[in-house]
Amino acid sequence: MKIDPDKCTSCLSCIPYCPMNCIAEGDDGTAIDEDECVDCGVCRNVEVCPEEAIYMPAEAFEYPRAIRMQFSDPSVQHPNLKAWGRGTEEAKTNDVTGKFGKGDYGMLFEFGRPGTGARFREIEKITTAICAMGIDILEDNPISGLIADKTTGTIRPEFRDEKILSAILEIRIDDSQLAAVVDKVIPLLDDVDTVVSVGLVSRFDDNDELPVIGALRSLGITPRPNAKINVGLGRPIVE
Amino acid sequence: MSHSLHRFGKPEDLKNDFCIYSRAAKGINRDDCGDKLRRTLEIYLKNDVVNFGSSHAGRNYLSGLKPDEYAKTLDNSYGIIATFADRNAVKGVLAQLKEVALGISVVVSGLIDEVKQIAYEVGLRPHTALLSLGIYGKRSLLPADDVLAVTTMCGHSLVSAALAREVIDKVKKGKLTPEQGARTLARPCPCGIFNTKRCAELLEKQRSTAQ
Ligand code: SF4
Ligand code: SF4
């Protein structure tokens, strides 16, 4: 995103809206730090600029920079998914897809969320660690299209330094792999130069309980009390 | 899209914070689901919806998205999400969605025990959960908990910490009412999952503790 210096009056109205905190007033007026900007569009879309000085320059649509808006602006469809979402359907439609059976788990690592943004070189630290464990990164997910080598998990070099608002890495594991993933991957997140929100998809059991909560507790993780729950209205339902 | 998952806050603050997402599945019931989504929107609107939105239109209901115009765009969509601030509204939506039996999946975000209980009350059973295991990595980059409770109501992180701090400050100084502050903060969230009622309550608490 850019600010047109000929239009901007440095009223500073746009500054607080930037989630990356990358708009600032300098000696030459108010400007956007292009390297920190993720092209999320908020500063322009909230329509606070009285001069309509904020615009998306042509270079923001060029490869590889275009990846920024694809991962940051929810109004931009992701080319890997041809959809507006940022991940797979995971739990949302599991009542009809049956993608996750009892004893299967989906794990979601959301880099840069909440509110810090992430560079792909940080995400690569975890994609490579996961591939080294012999676990595949789910296809049909925006990150999978950026991986150069599916056996090693390396990210295509031209994307490594690109910064995005957030990206979700998704894997699928079963009961027997849960402890290994928690023990090996969760500590590695401490070495990533951003925050990572972690989610886990699980089926309820026949008593409408989630046994995985006890399993996670014994591994030192207490899930938050709020969750997303598929209430089984899809048809035909996968029991 | 796990964007209504990681809403941060104390359980008592999350008690009246729900999102309902009706979503068709690729290869199963996604083709021609526009009419089902329009029916869903009608049900949301009848049940005290707080907000909803369209990332494609870049606008939410509270910032001027017109339900009729939004409804026309639903042929190009495969899901519809809305925010509610009251268990009775959620119960009403689920009961009516069950009755009309559209056959598309429905996901409710909220406190696990509360969502399960509401589901039971309308004769539904929970099928699958997406749990939040929390935030890891460089947590020193995160803002204070009161700011995080506000910003995480936009799951795409489009509501900035700086704006939340500015609004909290203005509410404390009496320059904005909690409701005005909540509206300002909801504007950057085009999907409309920013819960302005919960936000106004959080801002009111900040104002009263500051006095
Ligand atoms: S596009 Fe987003 S990240 Fe870039 S300056 Fe605007 S608000 Fe900030
Ligand atoms: S809102 Fe517009 S005029 Fe004001 S500082 Fe930002 S770009 Fe400049």
XYZ file of C-alpha atoms and ligand atoms in Angstrom:
466
model
C 0.000 0.000 0.000
C 1.176 3.546 -0.607
C 0.252 7.081 0.309
C 0.228 9.700 -2.425
C 2.391 12.528 -0.995
C 0.709 15.071 -3.274
C -2.680 14.347 -1.701
C -1.774 13.547 1.932
C -2.125 16.424 4.411
C -0.601 14.425 7.305
C -3.818 14.511 9.300
C -2.647 11.192 10.876
C -6.158 9.694 10.897
C -5.043 6.474 9.197
C -2.147 5.677 11.547
C -3.980 3.813 14.351
C -5.878 1.577 11.913
C -2.808 -0.246 10.612
C -2.572 -3.740 12.185
C 1.164 -3.824 11.407
C 1.788 -0.385 12.887
C 3.730 0.554 9.767
C 2.295 3.983 8.905
C 4.241 6.849 10.440
C 4.779 10.548 10.111
C 8.308 11.355 8.965
C 10.228 14.370 7.708
C 8.621 13.963 4.283
C 5.087 13.532 5.537
C 3.078 10.439 6.425
C 4.321 7.270 4.740
C 4.003 3.493 4.791
C 6.993 1.251 5.496
C 6.622 -0.958 2.419
C 8.686 -3.818 3.823
C 6.550 -4.112 6.970
C 3.220 -3.546 5.168
C 1.293 -6.749 4.396
C -1.100 -5.137 1.869
C -4.111 -6.029 4.023
C -5.995 -2.984 2.723
C -7.387 -1.848 6.082
C -5.985 1.706 5.965
C -7.751 2.298 2.617
C -10.877 0.191 3.210
C -11.962 1.923 6.423
C -12.343 5.127 4.420
C -10.862 7.408 7.084
C -8.591 9.289 4.702
C -10.312 12.578 3.831
C -8.047 13.038 0.801
C -8.363 9.510 -0.649
C -4.572 9.481 -0.646
C -4.110 5.781 0.150
C -3.824 3.415 -2.826
C -2.604 -0.027 -3.801
C 0.268 0.472 -6.257
C 0.661 -1.752 -9.347
C 3.744 -3.469 -7.891
C 1.646 -4.917 -5.033
C -0.020 -7.178 -7.629
C 3.291 -8.438 -9.027
C 4.909 -11.785 -8.224
C 6.101 -12.510 -5.511
C 4.791 -9.421 -3.647
C 1.189 -10.340 -4.594
C 1.376 -13.159 -2.062
C 1.053 -10.524 0.691
C -2.486 -9.465 -0.151
C -3.473 -13.061 -0.853
C -2.683 -13.971 2.759
C -3.701 -10.674 4.370
C -6.761 -9.183 2.698
C -9.840 -11.414 3.187
C -11.467 -9.916 0.086
C -8.729 -11.373 -2.129
C -9.268 -14.967 -3.195
C -6.327 -17.251 -2.626
C -5.155 -18.767 -5.949
C -4.292 -22.141 -4.328
C -7.786 -22.461 -2.901
C -9.854 -20.404 -5.326
C -11.696 -19.393 -2.203
C -11.736 -16.601 0.338
C -10.823 -18.736 3.306
C -7.366 -19.093 4.710
C -7.421 -22.824 5.348
C -9.200 -26.046 4.526
C -12.758 -26.823 5.547
C -11.390 -28.742 8.612
C -14.032 -29.102 11.367
C -16.575 -26.890 9.649
C -18.007 -29.514 7.320
C -16.678 -32.647 9.000
C -20.221 -33.863 9.699
C -20.657 -34.444 5.955
C -17.085 -35.012 4.751
C -16.012 -37.362 7.556
C -12.472 -36.179 6.878
C -11.576 -36.586 10.534
C -12.779 -39.844 12.066
C -12.737 -40.698 15.759
C -9.099 -40.838 16.822
C -7.962 -38.564 13.980
C -6.888 -35.028 14.664
C -6.281 -31.996 12.540
C -3.723 -29.507 13.819
C -3.656 -25.893 12.716
C -0.675 -23.631 13.318
C -1.622 -20.042 12.545
C 1.490 -17.940 12.126
C 1.282 -14.223 12.789
C -2.088 -14.415 14.468
C -3.129 -12.529 16.498
C -1.895 -9.260 15.111
C 1.841 -9.713 14.644
C 2.209 -10.820 11.014
C 4.790 -13.359 9.851
C 7.475 -13.925 7.225
C 7.593 -17.219 5.355
C 11.140 -17.889 6.512
C 9.742 -18.221 10.062
C 6.979 -20.556 8.864
C 9.603 -22.659 7.086
C 11.210 -23.485 10.449
C 8.081 -25.473 11.266
C 7.201 -26.860 7.808
C 10.666 -28.436 7.631
C 10.434 -29.828 11.188
C 7.048 -31.377 10.459
C 8.221 -32.938 7.196
C 11.294 -34.321 9.026
C 8.840 -36.176 11.294
C 7.325 -37.830 8.221
C 4.058 -35.887 8.532
C 2.534 -34.416 5.375
C 1.341 -30.840 5.127
C -2.284 -30.825 4.002
C -2.968 -29.938 0.387
C -5.897 -27.637 -0.343
C -4.292 -25.123 2.012
C -2.614 -21.856 1.000
C 0.821 -22.724 2.435
C 1.094 -26.051 0.606
C 1.294 -24.233 -2.735
C 4.389 -22.337 -1.576
C 6.388 -25.399 -0.612
C 9.272 -26.102 -2.983
C 9.935 -29.666 -1.854
C 7.169 -31.657 -0.241
C 9.615 -34.130 1.320
C 11.663 -31.464 3.129
C 9.046 -28.721 3.620
C 11.266 -25.945 2.258
C 9.480 -22.815 1.054
C 10.148 -21.468 -2.441
C 13.038 -18.987 -1.933
C 11.305 -16.028 -3.578
C 8.629 -16.090 -0.870
C 10.849 -16.473 2.225
C 11.124 -12.763 3.001
C 7.569 -11.856 2.114
C 5.496 -10.746 5.097
C 1.843 -11.602 5.535
C -0.808 -10.960 8.186
C -1.281 -14.648 8.912
C -0.997 -18.095 7.370
C -2.341 -21.417 8.567
C -0.286 -24.573 8.366
C -2.472 -27.666 8.590
C -1.556 -31.269 9.286
C -3.491 -34.404 9.960
C -2.382 -36.887 12.613
C -3.863 -39.730 14.619
C -3.911 -40.607 18.304
C -0.525 -42.325 18.153
C 1.196 -39.162 16.832
C -0.300 -36.569 19.197
C 2.363 -36.823 21.922
C 5.224 -36.634 19.405
C 3.781 -33.531 17.728
C 3.148 -31.790 21.044
C 6.580 -32.723 22.431
C 8.551 -31.859 19.302
C 6.704 -29.113 17.454
C 5.270 -26.974 20.263
C 8.746 -26.209 21.801
C 10.028 -25.236 18.333
C 7.448 -22.442 18.208
C 9.553 -20.613 20.837
C 12.216 -20.093 18.143
C 9.840 -18.510 15.661
C 9.993 -14.718 15.424
C 6.233 -14.239 15.600
C 3.260 -15.623 17.504
C 1.456 -18.821 16.554
C -2.137 -19.640 17.488
C -2.634 -23.384 17.633
C -5.904 -25.238 17.006
C -6.885 -28.899 17.043
C -9.799 -30.642 15.289
C -11.313 -33.632 17.059
C -14.506 -35.703 16.876
C -16.728 -35.920 19.939
C -17.055 -39.482 21.265
C -20.316 -41.428 21.712
C -20.873 -39.669 25.071
C -20.426 -36.237 23.477
C -17.094 -35.800 25.230
C -13.710 -34.852 23.800
C -11.195 -37.378 25.147
C -8.410 -35.409 23.482
C -8.791 -32.715 26.152
C -7.572 -35.175 28.831
C -4.786 -36.365 26.526
C -3.661 -32.775 25.924
C -3.739 -31.979 29.641
C -1.468 -34.918 30.360
C 0.919 -33.432 27.778
C 0.857 -30.073 29.572
C -1.632 -28.249 27.343
C -4.967 -26.926 28.553
C -7.286 -25.988 25.687
C -9.144 -22.712 25.967
C -12.752 -22.934 27.210
C -14.137 -21.571 23.937
C -14.120 -23.544 20.707
C -15.865 -23.968 17.365
C -18.376 -26.756 17.464
C -19.991 -28.439 14.479
C -23.492 -29.237 15.726
C -24.242 -31.991 13.224
C -26.815 -30.292 10.982
C -25.132 -31.274 7.701
C -26.718 -34.022 5.572
C -26.057 -36.791 4.787
C -24.294 -36.993 8.138
C -21.189 -39.103 8.704
C -21.772 -40.805 12.048
C -11.145 -20.306 8.186
C -10.592 -20.645 11.895
C -11.095 -16.944 12.408
C -13.745 -17.099 15.118
C -11.714 -19.641 17.118
C -9.085 -17.779 19.048
C -11.274 -15.188 20.766
C -9.371 -14.236 23.866
C -10.866 -13.370 27.223
C -12.031 -14.581 30.585
C -14.810 -17.212 30.493
C -17.283 -14.741 32.030
C -16.559 -12.245 29.213
C -16.951 -14.934 26.558
C -20.288 -16.166 27.891
C -22.271 -13.922 25.558
C -20.032 -14.143 22.543
C -21.132 -16.504 19.767
C -20.571 -16.830 16.044
C -22.671 -19.109 13.869
C -21.198 -20.249 10.572
C -23.333 -22.150 8.075
C -21.106 -23.672 5.472
C -21.613 -25.861 2.420
C -19.029 -28.562 1.646
C -17.055 -28.797 -1.571
C -18.163 -31.775 -3.650
C -21.131 -32.524 -1.376
C -23.655 -29.737 -1.053
C -21.923 -26.629 -2.340
C -23.475 -26.432 -5.835
C -26.449 -24.065 -6.008
C -26.433 -23.405 -2.269
C -27.364 -19.697 -2.725
C -31.011 -20.214 -1.752
C -29.979 -22.122 1.377
C -27.660 -19.309 2.400
C -30.395 -16.717 1.796
C -32.755 -18.740 3.998
C -30.011 -18.859 6.646
C -29.557 -15.091 6.463
C -33.306 -14.609 7.026
C -33.095 -16.808 10.125
C -30.093 -14.885 11.454
C -31.913 -11.581 10.911
C -34.984 -12.823 12.804
C -32.921 -13.772 15.842
C -31.236 -10.678 17.184
C -28.143 -10.885 15.039
C -25.459 -8.429 16.209
C -23.408 -8.309 13.046
C -22.455 -10.112 9.870
C -20.545 -9.057 6.839
C -18.995 -9.697 3.502
C -15.246 -9.746 3.078
C -15.894 -9.563 -0.643
C -17.927 -6.342 -0.258
C -15.411 -5.135 2.361
C -18.224 -4.070 4.640
C -20.227 -5.408 7.576
C -23.889 -4.933 8.490
C -23.122 -2.283 11.126
C -21.081 -0.277 8.665
C -23.749 -0.238 6.001
C -23.934 -3.636 4.288
C -27.563 -3.915 3.168
C -29.044 -7.376 3.841
C -30.994 -7.369 0.535
C -27.930 -6.541 -1.489
C -25.826 -9.038 0.440
C -28.468 -11.729 -0.136
C -28.171 -11.247 -3.906
C -24.434 -12.039 -3.770
C -24.895 -15.343 -1.954
C -25.056 -17.360 -5.198
C -21.307 -16.803 -5.400
C -20.700 -17.889 -1.843
C -20.625 -21.125 0.116
C -20.913 -19.966 3.709
C -22.439 -17.293 5.879
C -21.284 -16.256 9.338
C -22.883 -13.965 11.908
C -22.313 -12.840 15.475
C -24.737 -13.137 18.384
C -24.542 -11.885 21.947
C -27.219 -13.940 23.648
C -27.809 -17.684 24.137
C -31.522 -17.372 23.342
C -30.699 -15.943 19.926
C -28.348 -18.862 19.248
C -30.977 -21.300 20.448
C -33.549 -19.680 18.159
C -31.242 -19.868 15.136
C -30.345 -23.525 15.735
C -33.964 -24.537 16.320
C -35.045 -22.848 13.085
C -32.127 -24.201 11.071
C -33.002 -27.676 12.339
C -36.604 -27.198 11.316
C -35.866 -26.013 7.781
C -33.288 -28.842 7.401
C -31.120 -27.181 4.768
C -28.520 -29.937 5.117
C -25.480 -27.646 5.172
C -23.063 -27.803 8.099
C -23.423 -25.395 11.020
C -20.633 -24.459 13.382
C -21.105 -22.462 16.587
C -18.199 -20.673 18.293
C -18.552 -20.058 21.993
C -17.844 -21.596 25.392
C -17.771 -25.367 24.840
C -20.157 -26.295 27.649
C -22.589 -23.526 26.760
C -22.694 -24.447 23.048
C -23.211 -28.132 23.915
C -26.041 -27.243 26.278
C -27.776 -25.045 23.694
C -27.413 -27.824 21.106
C -29.038 -30.337 23.487
C -31.912 -27.935 24.200
C -32.883 -27.997 20.509
C -32.264 -31.710 20.057
C -28.828 -31.573 18.424
C -25.589 -33.285 19.364
C -22.067 -31.950 18.912
C -20.201 -33.713 16.110
C -16.708 -32.230 15.776
C -14.800 -29.527 17.633
C -12.017 -27.196 16.677
C -10.246 -26.447 19.948
C -7.963 -23.499 20.625
C -4.728 -24.637 22.275
C -3.613 -21.050 22.867
C -0.938 -18.706 21.602
C 2.711 -19.805 21.358
C 5.893 -18.301 19.969
C 7.073 -14.767 20.709
C 4.342 -13.779 23.131
C 6.266 -10.612 24.060
C 4.893 -9.183 20.788
C 1.325 -9.418 22.069
C -0.552 -6.439 23.492
C -2.008 -6.454 27.031
C -4.862 -8.877 27.762
C -7.576 -6.182 27.708
C -6.454 -5.104 24.219
C -6.177 -8.709 23.019
C -9.747 -9.399 24.153
C -10.862 -6.651 21.753
C -8.568 -7.288 18.777
C -9.150 -11.072 18.609
C -12.841 -10.483 17.879
C -11.656 -9.914 14.299
C -10.061 -13.285 13.618
C -8.233 -12.008 10.548
C -6.406 -9.541 12.859
C -7.626 -6.509 10.936
C -8.490 -4.617 14.134
C -5.207 -3.135 15.290
C -3.937 -2.969 18.855
C -3.211 0.741 18.357
C -6.846 1.427 17.452
C -8.048 -0.609 20.436
C -5.768 1.366 22.767
C -6.910 4.663 21.270
C -10.586 3.785 21.639
C -10.136 2.465 25.202
C -8.436 5.742 26.082
C -11.203 7.865 24.516
C -13.905 5.880 26.303
C -12.095 6.279 29.628
C -11.866 10.040 29.025
C -15.552 10.250 28.076
C -14.814 11.304 24.477
C -16.643 8.238 23.106
C -19.431 6.134 24.578
C -18.678 2.393 24.828
C -21.149 1.797 21.969
C -19.486 4.405 19.734
C -16.109 2.909 20.581
C -17.340 -0.587 19.694
C -18.666 0.639 16.319
C -15.328 2.284 15.513
C -13.498 -0.919 16.347
C -15.877 -3.092 14.306
C -15.315 -1.134 11.098
C -12.086 -2.835 9.909
C -13.637 -6.340 10.308
C -15.432 -6.944 6.973
C -16.654 -10.457 7.903
C -18.730 -8.902 10.683
C -17.664 -11.308 13.425
C -16.563 -8.455 15.664
C -19.099 -8.572 18.497
C -19.941 -4.931 19.229
C -22.140 -5.831 22.219
C -19.373 -7.734 23.965
C -16.922 -4.989 22.992
C -19.155 -2.261 24.480
C -19.366 -4.284 27.705
C -15.583 -4.628 27.835
C -15.202 -0.886 27.211
C -17.801 -0.077 29.869
C -15.822 -2.167 32.385
C -12.653 -0.274 31.503
C -14.477 3.033 31.924
C -15.930 2.147 35.306
C -12.644 0.820 36.679
C -10.906 4.019 35.488
C -13.352 6.224 37.409
S -2.236 -2.162 3.852
Fe -2.465 -2.930 5.949
S -0.363 -3.282 6.683
Fe -0.237 -1.948 4.864
S -0.229 0.136 5.678
Fe -2.367 -0.362 5.191
S -3.206 -1.150 7.103
Fe -0.969 -1.185 7.310
S -5.565 9.755 6.523
Fe -4.932 10.358 4.438
S -4.377 12.532 4.614
Fe -4.453 11.698 6.704
S -2.323 11.030 7.127
Fe -3.395 9.241 6.338
S -2.981 9.301 4.119
Fe -2.492 11.339 4.898
